[in-house]
Short mmCIF file of C-alpha atoms in Angstrom, two decimals:
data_model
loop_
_atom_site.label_atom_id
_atom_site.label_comp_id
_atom_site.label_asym_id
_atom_site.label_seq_id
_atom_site.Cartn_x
_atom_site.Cartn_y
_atom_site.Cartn_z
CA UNK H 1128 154.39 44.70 44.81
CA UNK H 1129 153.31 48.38 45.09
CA UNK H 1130 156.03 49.64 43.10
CA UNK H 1131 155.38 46.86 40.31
CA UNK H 1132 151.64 47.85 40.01
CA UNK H 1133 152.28 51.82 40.10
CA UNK H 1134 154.59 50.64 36.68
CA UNK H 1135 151.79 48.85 34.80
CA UNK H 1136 149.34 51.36 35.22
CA UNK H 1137 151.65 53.93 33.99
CA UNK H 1138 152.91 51.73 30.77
CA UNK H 1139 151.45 52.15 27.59
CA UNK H 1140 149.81 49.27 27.26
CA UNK H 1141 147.80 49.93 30.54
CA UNK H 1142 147.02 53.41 29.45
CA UNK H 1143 146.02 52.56 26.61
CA UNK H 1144 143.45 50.05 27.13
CA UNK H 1145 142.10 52.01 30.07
CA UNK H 1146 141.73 55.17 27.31
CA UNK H 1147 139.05 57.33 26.15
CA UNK H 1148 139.17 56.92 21.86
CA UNK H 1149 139.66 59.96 20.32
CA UNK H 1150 136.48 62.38 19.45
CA UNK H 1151 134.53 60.13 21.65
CA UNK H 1152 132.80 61.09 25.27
CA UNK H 1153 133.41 58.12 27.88
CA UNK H 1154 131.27 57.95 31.05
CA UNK H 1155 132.42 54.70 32.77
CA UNK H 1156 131.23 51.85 30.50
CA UNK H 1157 129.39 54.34 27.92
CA UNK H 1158 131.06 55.37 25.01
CA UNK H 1159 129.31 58.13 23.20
CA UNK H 1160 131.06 58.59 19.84
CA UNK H 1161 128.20 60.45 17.90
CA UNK H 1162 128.28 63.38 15.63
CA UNK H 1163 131.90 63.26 15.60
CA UNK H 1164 132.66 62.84 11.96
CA UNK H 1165 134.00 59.24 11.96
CA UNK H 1166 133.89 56.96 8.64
CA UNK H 1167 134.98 54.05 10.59
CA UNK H 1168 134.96 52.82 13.77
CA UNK H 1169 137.59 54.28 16.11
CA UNK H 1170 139.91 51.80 17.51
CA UNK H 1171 140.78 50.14 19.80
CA UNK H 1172 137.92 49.86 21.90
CA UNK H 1173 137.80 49.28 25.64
CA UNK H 1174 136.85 45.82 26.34
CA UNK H 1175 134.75 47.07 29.35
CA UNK H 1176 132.49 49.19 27.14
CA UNK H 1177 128.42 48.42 27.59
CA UNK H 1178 127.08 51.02 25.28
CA UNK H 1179 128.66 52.09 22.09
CA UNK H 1180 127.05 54.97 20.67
CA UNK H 1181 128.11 55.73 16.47
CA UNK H 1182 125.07 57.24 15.13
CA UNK H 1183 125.22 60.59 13.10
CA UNK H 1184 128.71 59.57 11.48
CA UNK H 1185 129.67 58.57 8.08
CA UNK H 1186 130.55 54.97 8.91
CA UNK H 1187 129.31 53.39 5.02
CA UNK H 1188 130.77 49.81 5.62
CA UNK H 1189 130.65 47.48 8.97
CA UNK H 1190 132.98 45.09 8.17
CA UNK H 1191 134.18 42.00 9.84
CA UNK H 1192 137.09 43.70 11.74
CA UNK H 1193 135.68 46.35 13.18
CA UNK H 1194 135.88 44.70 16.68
CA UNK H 1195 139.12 43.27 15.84
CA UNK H 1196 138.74 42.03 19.63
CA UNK H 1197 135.91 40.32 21.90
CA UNK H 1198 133.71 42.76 23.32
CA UNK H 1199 132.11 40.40 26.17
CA UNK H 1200 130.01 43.80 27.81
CA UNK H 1201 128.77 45.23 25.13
CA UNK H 1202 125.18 44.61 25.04
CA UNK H 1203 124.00 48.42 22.89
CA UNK H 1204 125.46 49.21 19.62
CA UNK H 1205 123.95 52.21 17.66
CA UNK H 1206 125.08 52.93 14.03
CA UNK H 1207 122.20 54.95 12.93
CA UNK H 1208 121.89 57.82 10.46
CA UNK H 1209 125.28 56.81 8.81
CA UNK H 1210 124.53 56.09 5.15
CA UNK H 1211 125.32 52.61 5.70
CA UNK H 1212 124.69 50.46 2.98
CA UNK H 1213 126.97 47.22 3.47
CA UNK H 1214 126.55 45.04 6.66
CA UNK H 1215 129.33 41.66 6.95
CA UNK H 1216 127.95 38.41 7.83
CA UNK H 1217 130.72 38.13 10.22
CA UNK H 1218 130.07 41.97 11.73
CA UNK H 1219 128.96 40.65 15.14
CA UNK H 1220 130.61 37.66 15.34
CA UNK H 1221 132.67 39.42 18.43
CA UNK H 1222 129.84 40.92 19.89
CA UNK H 1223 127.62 38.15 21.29
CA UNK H 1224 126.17 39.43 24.33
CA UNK H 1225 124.37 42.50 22.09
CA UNK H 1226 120.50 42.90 23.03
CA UNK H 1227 120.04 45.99 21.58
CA UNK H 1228 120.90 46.60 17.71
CA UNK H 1229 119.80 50.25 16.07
CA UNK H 1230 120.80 50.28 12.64
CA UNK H 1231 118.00 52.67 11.45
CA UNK H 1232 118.12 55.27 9.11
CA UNK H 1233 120.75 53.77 6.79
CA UNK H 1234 120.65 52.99 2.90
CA UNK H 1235 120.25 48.88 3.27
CA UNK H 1236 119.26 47.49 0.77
CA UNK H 1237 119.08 43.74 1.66
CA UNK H 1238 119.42 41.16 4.57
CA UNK H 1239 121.41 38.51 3.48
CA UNK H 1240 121.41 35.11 4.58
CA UNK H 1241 122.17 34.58 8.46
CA UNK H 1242 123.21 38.03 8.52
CA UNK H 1243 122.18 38.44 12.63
CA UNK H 1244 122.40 34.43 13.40
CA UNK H 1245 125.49 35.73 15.98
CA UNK H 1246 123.76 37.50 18.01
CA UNK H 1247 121.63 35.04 19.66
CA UNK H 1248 120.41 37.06 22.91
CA UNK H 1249 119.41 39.68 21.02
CA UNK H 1250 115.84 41.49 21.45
CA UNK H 1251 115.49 44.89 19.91
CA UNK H 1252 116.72 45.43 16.52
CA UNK H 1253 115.77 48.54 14.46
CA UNK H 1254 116.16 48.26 11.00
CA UNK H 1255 113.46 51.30 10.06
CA UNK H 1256 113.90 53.81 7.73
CA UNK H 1257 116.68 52.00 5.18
CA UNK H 1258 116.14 50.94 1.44
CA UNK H 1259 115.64 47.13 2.20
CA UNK H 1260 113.30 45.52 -0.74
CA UNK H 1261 115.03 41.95 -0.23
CA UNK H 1262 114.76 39.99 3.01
CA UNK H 1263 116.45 36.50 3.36
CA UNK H 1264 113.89 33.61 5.06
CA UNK H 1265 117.32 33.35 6.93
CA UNK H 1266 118.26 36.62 7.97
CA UNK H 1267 116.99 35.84 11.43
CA UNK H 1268 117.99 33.04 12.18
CA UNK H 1269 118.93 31.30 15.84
CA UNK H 1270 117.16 34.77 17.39
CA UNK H 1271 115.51 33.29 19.86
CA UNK H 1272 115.35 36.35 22.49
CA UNK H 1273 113.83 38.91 19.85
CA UNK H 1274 111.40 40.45 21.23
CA UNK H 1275 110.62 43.94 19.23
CA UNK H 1276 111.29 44.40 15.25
CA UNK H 1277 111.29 47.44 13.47
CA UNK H 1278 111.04 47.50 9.58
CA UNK H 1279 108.91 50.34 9.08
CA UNK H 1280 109.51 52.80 6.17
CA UNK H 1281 111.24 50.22 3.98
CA UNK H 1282 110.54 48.86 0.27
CA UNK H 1283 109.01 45.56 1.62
CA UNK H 1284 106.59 43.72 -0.67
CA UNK H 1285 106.01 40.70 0.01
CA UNK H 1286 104.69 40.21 4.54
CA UNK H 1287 107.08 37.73 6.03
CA UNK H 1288 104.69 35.40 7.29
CA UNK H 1289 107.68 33.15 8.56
CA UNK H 1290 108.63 34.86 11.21
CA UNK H 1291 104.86 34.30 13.11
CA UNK H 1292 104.02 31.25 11.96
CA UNK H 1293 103.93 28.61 14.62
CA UNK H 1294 106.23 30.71 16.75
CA UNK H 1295 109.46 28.42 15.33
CA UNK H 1296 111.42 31.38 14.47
CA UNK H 1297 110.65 33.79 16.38
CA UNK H 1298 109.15 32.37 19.48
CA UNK H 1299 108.96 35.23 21.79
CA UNK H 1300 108.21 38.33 19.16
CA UNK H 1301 105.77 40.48 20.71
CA UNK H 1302 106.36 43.64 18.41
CA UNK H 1303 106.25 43.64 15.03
CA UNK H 1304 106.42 47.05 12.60
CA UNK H 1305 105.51 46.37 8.44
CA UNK H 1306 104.41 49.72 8.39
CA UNK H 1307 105.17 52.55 5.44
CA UNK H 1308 106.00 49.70 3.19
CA UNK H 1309 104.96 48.55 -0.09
CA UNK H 1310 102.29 45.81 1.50
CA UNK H 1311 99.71 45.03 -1.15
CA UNK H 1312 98.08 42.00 0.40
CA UNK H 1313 98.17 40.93 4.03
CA UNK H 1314 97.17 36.94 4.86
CA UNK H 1315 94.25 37.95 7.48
CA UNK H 1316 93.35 34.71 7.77
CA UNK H 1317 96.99 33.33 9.51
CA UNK H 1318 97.24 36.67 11.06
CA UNK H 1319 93.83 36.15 12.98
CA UNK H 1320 94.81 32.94 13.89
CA UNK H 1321 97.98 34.40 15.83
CA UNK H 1322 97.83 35.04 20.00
CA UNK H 1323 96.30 38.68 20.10
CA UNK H 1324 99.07 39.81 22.60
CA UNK H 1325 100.94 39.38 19.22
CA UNK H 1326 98.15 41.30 16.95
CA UNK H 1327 98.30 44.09 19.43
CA UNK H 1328 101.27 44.83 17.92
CA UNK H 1329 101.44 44.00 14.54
CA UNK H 1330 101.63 47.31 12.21
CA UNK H 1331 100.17 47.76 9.07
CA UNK H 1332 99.38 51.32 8.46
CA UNK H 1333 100.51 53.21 5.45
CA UNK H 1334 100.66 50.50 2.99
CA UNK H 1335 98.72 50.40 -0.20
CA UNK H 1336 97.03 47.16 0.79
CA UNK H 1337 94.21 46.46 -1.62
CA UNK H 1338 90.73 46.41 -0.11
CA UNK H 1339 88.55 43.37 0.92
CA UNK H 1340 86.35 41.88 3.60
CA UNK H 1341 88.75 39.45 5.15
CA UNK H 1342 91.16 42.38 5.77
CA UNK H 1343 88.28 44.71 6.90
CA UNK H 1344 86.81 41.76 9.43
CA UNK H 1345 90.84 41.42 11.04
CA UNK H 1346 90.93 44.81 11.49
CA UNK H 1347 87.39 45.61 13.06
CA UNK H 1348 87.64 43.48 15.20
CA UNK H 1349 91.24 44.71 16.69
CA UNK H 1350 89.22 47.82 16.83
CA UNK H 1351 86.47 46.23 18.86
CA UNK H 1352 89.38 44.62 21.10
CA UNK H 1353 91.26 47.40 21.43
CA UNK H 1354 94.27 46.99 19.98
CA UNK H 1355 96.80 49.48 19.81
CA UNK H 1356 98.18 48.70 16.60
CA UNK H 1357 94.62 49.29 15.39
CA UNK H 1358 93.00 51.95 17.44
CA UNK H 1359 95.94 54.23 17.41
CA UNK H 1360 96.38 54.59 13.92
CA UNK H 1361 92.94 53.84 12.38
CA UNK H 1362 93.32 56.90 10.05
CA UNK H 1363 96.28 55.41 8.74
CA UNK H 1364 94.94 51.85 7.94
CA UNK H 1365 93.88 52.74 4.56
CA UNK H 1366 93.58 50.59 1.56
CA UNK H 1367 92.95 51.02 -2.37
CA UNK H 1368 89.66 50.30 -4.09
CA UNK H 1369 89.76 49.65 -8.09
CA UNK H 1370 88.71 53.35 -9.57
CA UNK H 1371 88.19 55.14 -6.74
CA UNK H 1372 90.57 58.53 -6.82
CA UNK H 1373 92.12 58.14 -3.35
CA UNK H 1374 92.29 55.25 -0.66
CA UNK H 1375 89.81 55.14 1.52
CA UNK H 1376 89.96 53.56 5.40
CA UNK H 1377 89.70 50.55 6.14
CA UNK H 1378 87.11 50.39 9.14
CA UNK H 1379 84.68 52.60 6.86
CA UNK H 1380 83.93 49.44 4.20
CA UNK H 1381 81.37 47.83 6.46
CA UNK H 1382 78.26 48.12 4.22
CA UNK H 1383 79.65 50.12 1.44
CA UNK H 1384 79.78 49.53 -2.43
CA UNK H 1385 81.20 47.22 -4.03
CA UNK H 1386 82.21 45.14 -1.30
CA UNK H 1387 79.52 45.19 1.06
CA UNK H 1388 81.45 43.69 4.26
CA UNK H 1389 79.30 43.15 6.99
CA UNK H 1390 80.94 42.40 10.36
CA UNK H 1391 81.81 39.51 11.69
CA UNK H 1392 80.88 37.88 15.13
CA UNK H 1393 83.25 38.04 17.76
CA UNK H 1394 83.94 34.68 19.63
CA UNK H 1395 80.59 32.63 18.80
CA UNK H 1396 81.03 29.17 18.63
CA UNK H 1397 78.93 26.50 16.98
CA UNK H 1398 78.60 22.70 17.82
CA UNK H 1399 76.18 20.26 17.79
CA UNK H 1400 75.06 17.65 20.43
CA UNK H 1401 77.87 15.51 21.73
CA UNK H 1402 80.56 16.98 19.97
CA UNK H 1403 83.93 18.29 22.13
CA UNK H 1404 85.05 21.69 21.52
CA UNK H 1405 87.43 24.19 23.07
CA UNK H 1406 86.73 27.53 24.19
CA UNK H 1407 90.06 29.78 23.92
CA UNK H 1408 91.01 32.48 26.19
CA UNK H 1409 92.57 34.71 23.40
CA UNK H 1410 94.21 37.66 25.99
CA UNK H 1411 96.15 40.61 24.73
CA UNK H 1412 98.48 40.29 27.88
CA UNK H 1413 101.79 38.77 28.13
CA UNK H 1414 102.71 36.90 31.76
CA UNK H 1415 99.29 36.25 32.78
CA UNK H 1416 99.35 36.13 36.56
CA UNK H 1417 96.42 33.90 36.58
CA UNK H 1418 93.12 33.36 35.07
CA UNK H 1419 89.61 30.95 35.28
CA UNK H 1420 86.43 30.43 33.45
CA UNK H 1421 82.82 31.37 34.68
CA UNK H 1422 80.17 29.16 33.13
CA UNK H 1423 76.66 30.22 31.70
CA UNK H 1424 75.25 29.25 34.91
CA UNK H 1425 77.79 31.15 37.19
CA UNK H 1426 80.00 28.40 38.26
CA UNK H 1427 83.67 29.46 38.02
CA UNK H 1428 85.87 26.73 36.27
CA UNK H 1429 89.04 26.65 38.57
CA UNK H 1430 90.02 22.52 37.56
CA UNK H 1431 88.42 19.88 36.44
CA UNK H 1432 84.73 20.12 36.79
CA UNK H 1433 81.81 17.37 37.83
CA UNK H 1434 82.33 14.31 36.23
CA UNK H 1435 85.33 15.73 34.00
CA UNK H 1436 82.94 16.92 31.09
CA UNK H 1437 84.78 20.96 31.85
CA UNK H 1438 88.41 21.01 31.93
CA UNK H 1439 90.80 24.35 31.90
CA UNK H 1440 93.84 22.94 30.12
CA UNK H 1441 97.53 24.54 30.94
CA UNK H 1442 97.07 27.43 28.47
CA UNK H 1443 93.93 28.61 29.93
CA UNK H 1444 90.96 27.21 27.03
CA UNK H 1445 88.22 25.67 28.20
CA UNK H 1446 87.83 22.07 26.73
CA UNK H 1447 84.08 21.16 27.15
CA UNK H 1448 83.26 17.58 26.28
CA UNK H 1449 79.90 15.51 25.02
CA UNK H 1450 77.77 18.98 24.95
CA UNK H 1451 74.69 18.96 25.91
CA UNK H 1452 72.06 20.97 25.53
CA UNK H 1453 72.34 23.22 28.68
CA UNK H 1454 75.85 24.06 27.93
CA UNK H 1455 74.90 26.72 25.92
CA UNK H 1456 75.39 30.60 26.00
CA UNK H 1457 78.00 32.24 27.31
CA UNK H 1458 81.17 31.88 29.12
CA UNK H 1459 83.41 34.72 30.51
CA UNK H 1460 87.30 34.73 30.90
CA UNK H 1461 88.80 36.93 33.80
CA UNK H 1462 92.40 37.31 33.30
CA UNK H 1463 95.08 39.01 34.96
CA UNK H 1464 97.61 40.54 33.34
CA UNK H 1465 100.42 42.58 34.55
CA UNK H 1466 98.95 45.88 34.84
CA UNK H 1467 95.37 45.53 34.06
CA UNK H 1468 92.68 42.66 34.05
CA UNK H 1469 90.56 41.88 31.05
CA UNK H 1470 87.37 39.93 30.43
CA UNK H 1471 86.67 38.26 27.49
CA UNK H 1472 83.50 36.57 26.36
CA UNK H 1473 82.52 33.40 24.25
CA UNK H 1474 79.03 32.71 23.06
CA UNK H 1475 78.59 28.51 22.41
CA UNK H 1476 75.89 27.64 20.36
CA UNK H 1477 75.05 24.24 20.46
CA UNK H 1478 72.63 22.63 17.01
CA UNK H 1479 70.11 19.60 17.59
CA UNK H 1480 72.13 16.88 15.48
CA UNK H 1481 68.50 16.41 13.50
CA UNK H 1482 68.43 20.09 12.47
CA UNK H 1483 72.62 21.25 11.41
CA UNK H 1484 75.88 19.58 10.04
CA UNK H 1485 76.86 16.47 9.13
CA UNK H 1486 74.46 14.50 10.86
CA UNK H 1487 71.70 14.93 8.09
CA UNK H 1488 72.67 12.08 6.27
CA UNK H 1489 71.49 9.99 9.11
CA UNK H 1490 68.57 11.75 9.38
CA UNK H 1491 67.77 11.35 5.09
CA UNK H 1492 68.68 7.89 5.63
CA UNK H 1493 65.61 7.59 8.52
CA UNK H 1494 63.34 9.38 6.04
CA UNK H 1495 64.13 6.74 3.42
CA UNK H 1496 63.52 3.98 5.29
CA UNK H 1497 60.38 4.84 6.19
CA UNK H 1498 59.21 5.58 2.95
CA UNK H 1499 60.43 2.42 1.80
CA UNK H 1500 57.99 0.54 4.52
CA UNK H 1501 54.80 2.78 3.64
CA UNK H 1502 55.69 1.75 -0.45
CA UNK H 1503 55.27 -2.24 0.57
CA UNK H 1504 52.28 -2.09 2.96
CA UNK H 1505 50.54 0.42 0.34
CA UNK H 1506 51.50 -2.70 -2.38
CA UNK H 1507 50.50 -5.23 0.30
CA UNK H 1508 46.91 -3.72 0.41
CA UNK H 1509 46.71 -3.45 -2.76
CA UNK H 1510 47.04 -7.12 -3.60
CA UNK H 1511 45.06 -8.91 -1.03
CA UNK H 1512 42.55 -6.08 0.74
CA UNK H 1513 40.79 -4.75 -2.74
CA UNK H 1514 37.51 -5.51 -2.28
CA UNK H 1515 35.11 -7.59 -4.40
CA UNK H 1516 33.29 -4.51 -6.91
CA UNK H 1517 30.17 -6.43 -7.44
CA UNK H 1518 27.77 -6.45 -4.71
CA UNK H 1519 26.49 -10.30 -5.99
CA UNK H 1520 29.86 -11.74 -6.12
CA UNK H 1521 31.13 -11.33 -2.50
CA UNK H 1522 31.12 -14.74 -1.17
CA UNK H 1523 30.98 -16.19 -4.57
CA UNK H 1524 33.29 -18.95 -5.23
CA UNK H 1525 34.96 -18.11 -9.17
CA UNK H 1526 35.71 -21.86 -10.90
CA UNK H 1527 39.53 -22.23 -11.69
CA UNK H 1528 40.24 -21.11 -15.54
CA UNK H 1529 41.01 -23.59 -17.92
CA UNK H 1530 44.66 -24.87 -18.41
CA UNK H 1531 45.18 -23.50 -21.52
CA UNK H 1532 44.61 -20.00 -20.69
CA UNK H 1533 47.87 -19.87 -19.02
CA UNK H 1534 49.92 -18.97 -21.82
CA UNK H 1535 47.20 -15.86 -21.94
CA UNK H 1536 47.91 -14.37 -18.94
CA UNK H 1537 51.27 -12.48 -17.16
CA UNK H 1538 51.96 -9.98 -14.53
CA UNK H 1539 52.40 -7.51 -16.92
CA UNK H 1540 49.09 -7.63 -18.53
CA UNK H 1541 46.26 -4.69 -18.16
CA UNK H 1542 43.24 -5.48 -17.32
CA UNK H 1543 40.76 -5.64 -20.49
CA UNK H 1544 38.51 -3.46 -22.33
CA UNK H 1545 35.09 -4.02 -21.48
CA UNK H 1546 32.33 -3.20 -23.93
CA UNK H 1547 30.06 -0.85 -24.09
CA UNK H 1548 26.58 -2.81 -23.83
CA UNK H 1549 25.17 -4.49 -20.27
CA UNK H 1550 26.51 -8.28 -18.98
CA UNK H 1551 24.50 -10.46 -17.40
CA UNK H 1552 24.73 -11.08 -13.32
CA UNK H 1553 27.75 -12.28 -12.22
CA UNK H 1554 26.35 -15.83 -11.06
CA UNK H 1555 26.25 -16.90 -14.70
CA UNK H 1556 29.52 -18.48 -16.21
CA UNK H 1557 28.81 -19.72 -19.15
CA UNK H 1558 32.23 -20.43 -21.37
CA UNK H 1559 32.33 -20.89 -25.07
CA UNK H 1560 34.89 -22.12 -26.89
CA UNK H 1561 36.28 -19.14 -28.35
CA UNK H 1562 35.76 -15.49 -27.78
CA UNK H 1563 37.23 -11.83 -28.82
CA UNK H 1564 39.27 -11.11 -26.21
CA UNK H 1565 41.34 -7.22 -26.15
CA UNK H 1566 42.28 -5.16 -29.34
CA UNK H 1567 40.02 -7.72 -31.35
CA UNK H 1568 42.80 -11.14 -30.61
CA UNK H 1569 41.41 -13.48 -30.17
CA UNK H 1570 40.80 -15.28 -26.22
CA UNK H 1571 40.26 -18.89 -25.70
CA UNK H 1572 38.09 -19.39 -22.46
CA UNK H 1573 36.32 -15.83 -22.85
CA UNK H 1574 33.39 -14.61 -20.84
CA UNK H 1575 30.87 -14.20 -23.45
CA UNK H 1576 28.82 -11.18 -23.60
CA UNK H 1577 25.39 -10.95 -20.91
CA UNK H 1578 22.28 -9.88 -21.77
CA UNK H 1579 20.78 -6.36 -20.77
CA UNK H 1580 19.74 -5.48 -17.27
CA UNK H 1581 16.89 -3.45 -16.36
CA UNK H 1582 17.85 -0.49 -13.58
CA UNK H 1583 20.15 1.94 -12.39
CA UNK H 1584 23.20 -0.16 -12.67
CA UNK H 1585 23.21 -2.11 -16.41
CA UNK H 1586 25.55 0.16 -17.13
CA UNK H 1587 28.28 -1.27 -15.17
CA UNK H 1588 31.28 -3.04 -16.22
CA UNK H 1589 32.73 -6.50 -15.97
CA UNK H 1590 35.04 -7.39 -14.96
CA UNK H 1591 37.45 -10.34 -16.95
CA UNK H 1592 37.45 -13.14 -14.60
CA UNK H 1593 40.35 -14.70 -16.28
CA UNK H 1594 42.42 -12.19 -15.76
CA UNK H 1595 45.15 -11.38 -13.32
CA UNK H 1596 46.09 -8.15 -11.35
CA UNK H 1597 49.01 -6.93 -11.03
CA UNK H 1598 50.74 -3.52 -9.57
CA UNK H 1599 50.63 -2.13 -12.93
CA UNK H 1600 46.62 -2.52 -13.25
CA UNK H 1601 44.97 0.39 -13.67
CA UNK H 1602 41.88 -0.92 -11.66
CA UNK H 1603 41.36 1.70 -8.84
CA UNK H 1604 42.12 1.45 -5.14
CA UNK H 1605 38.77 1.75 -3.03
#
């Protein structure tokens, strides 16, 4: 048995796949093949290799048979600084256990469709400094471990929002470089919107993004949370103003010409009486250890709280329900993070339902109504509470008018003209047969005109007795 293993070990074929490839430095499962002049990849490869190391070569082409075998150890393949410029679809298919990927510093142009969909436990992959303009919504595909991507100092136009939005893609991406690109317009909105342990490190610098508020307000208030993406390269966040000679930085617009961006609030809430909201715990730390709430009043949210109006759901928010008015001001997050802890702070505001939001229709509605009762009791009085002008007549009994002056009067008449000389006292109702009534028609049934009275008051008016009031009388309301 001795004897039989001495003989494969000393065979060819046992040599050979226990060798060293030429111009290449092996250190047990490292293979170190750089600045060795190679324009392929030198074969055959130990199956035991970890790390393959090809940058600094002249390797132009990674094609599909490269690893003409399965590499099940290889987890670190570096091809950079070769002039690449053509990548297979099928160049990893025999590599699937890769996590790291440099292919930096090449001349790619383009990531085709599903071009890294084999490599599914990948998590770095460096794809900086190349010529890439063109970048399939496939290209990354079933990479479900990536955790770091580098596209800096590329021809990239247009920010791939798919690969943060909703986390579907790439659901545990906590790095991601844009920067020294050809950005022109970020969506600050969705990018606010994103987990800021993702924000911290989300690089824009060095792009000729075009200036405005929305992109000033994302940025400032990194700055005022710290973020590294922000803080450490704040004289590189620059972005282009129409007409001015040079760009300008970003975090100097608040309060300048022409755009005038003012800064916005950081975590204030608004709400209105008996309204459910949630207060987020928006940490910059990945694998929280733990974290809880601490109200305005000083109580520290741990569960469910009192009679279930404060809950801490699984993600650490705060879910406050039928808000009252005491549950305003300001709540404080302690978290825990990994290596340090970090506080962060929510100011609730909570509106009168009479005074904000939607609830002034019911309030207009109120106001109507009321109006509408004042308008029939001011109509009601009116009517039946004017009192009697004539001192003389109160108490007096007025006889029914004749028959035929119905077809004289309506609702819609105005009272008449009365003319200019003294009546005689109201006791006296003496009819005649006919009369002048208004404008000179003639008025069956007529009060005839009364003879002068001595004093003060014979130059009072009467009053037609035959007529009937009505809300569009111009008689006055005493």
């Amino acid at each position: 048995l001795s004897l039989l293993l001495a003989l494969s070990l000393l065979s060819p074929r046992g040599s050979a796949a226990w060798s060293c490839p030429p111009r290449c430095v092996c250190a047990s499962n490292l293979l170190s093949c750089s600045q060795a002049n190679l324009s392929a990849v030198p074969a055959p490869l130990p199956r035991f290799a970890a790390v393959l190391d090809l940058s600094h070569n002249n390797v132009s082409r990674l094609r599909a048979d490269w690893a003409p075998a399965r590499l099940p150890h290889l987890h670190a393949l570096l091809l950079s600084h070769n002039g690449l410029a053509f990548v297979s679809t099928e160049a990893f298919a025999h590599v699937p256990r890769l996590r790291h990927l440099d292919l930096s510093s090449n001349r790619l142009r383009t990531l085709d469709e599903n071009l890294f969909s084999d490599l599914g436990e990948l998590e770095v992959l460096l794809l900086y400094n190349n010529e890439i303009s063109t970048v399939d919504r496939t290209a990354f595909e079933n990479l479900g471990r990536l955790r770091k991507l580098y596209l800096g100092q590329n021809r990239i136009a247009r920010f791939p929002l798919e690969l943060l939005r909703e986390g579907t893609r790439l659901p545990q991406l906590a790095l991601l470089d844009l920067s020294a690109n050809r950005l022109r317009a970020v969506p600050a909105g969705e990018l606010q919107a994103l987990p800021a342990w993702l924000r911290d490190r989300l690089y824009l610098h060095n792009n000729p993004l075009a200036c405005d508020c929305p992109l000033f307000q994302l940025l400032d208030r990194g700055h005022r949370r710290h973020l590294s993406a922000v803080v450490d390269f704040q004289d590189e966040l620059r972005c282009v103003l129409p007409g001015a000679p040079a760009p300008i930085k970003i975090l100097a617009l608040a309060g300048q010409q022409p755009l005038n961006c003012s800064k916005a609030q950081e975590a204030v809430l608004e709400a209105h009486l008996g309204d459910s909201v949630t207060l987020g715990c928006d940490s910059r730390w990945q694998g929280v250890r733990s974290r809880h709430w601490v109200t305005p009043g000083g109580e520290r949210v741990l569960g469910d709280g009192g009679n279930g109006s404060v809950v801490l759901l699984a993600n650490g928010s705060l879910q406050l329900r039928a808000l009252r008015p005491e549950d305003a001001g300001t709540y404080a997050c302690w978290v825990a993070g990994p290596l340090l802890n970090e506080t962060l702070y929510v100011e609730l505001l909570v509106h009168n339902f009479t005074l904000h939001g939607p609830h002034d229709t019911l309030n207009t509605a109120y106001t109507t109504l009321v109006g509408c009762i004042l308008s029939v009791v001011l109509v009601l009085i009116y009517l039946y509470l004017t009192p009697c002008r004539c001192c003389c007549c109160r108490g007096a009994e007025k006889p029914p008018a004749p028959r035929d002056d119905s077809i004289n009067s309506s609702v819609l008449s105005t009272t008449p003209n009365h003319a200019a000389g003294t009546g005689e006292p109201c006791g006296s109702h003496i009819a005649t047969s006919a009369g002048t009534g208004q404008n000179g028609r003639f008025k069956g049934g007529g009060t005839p005109p009364l003879p002068a009275r001595q004093g003060p008051k014979a130059q009072r008016k009467v009053s037609d007795p035959d007529s009937v009031s009505s809300v569009f009388s111009d008689t006055p309301i005493v």
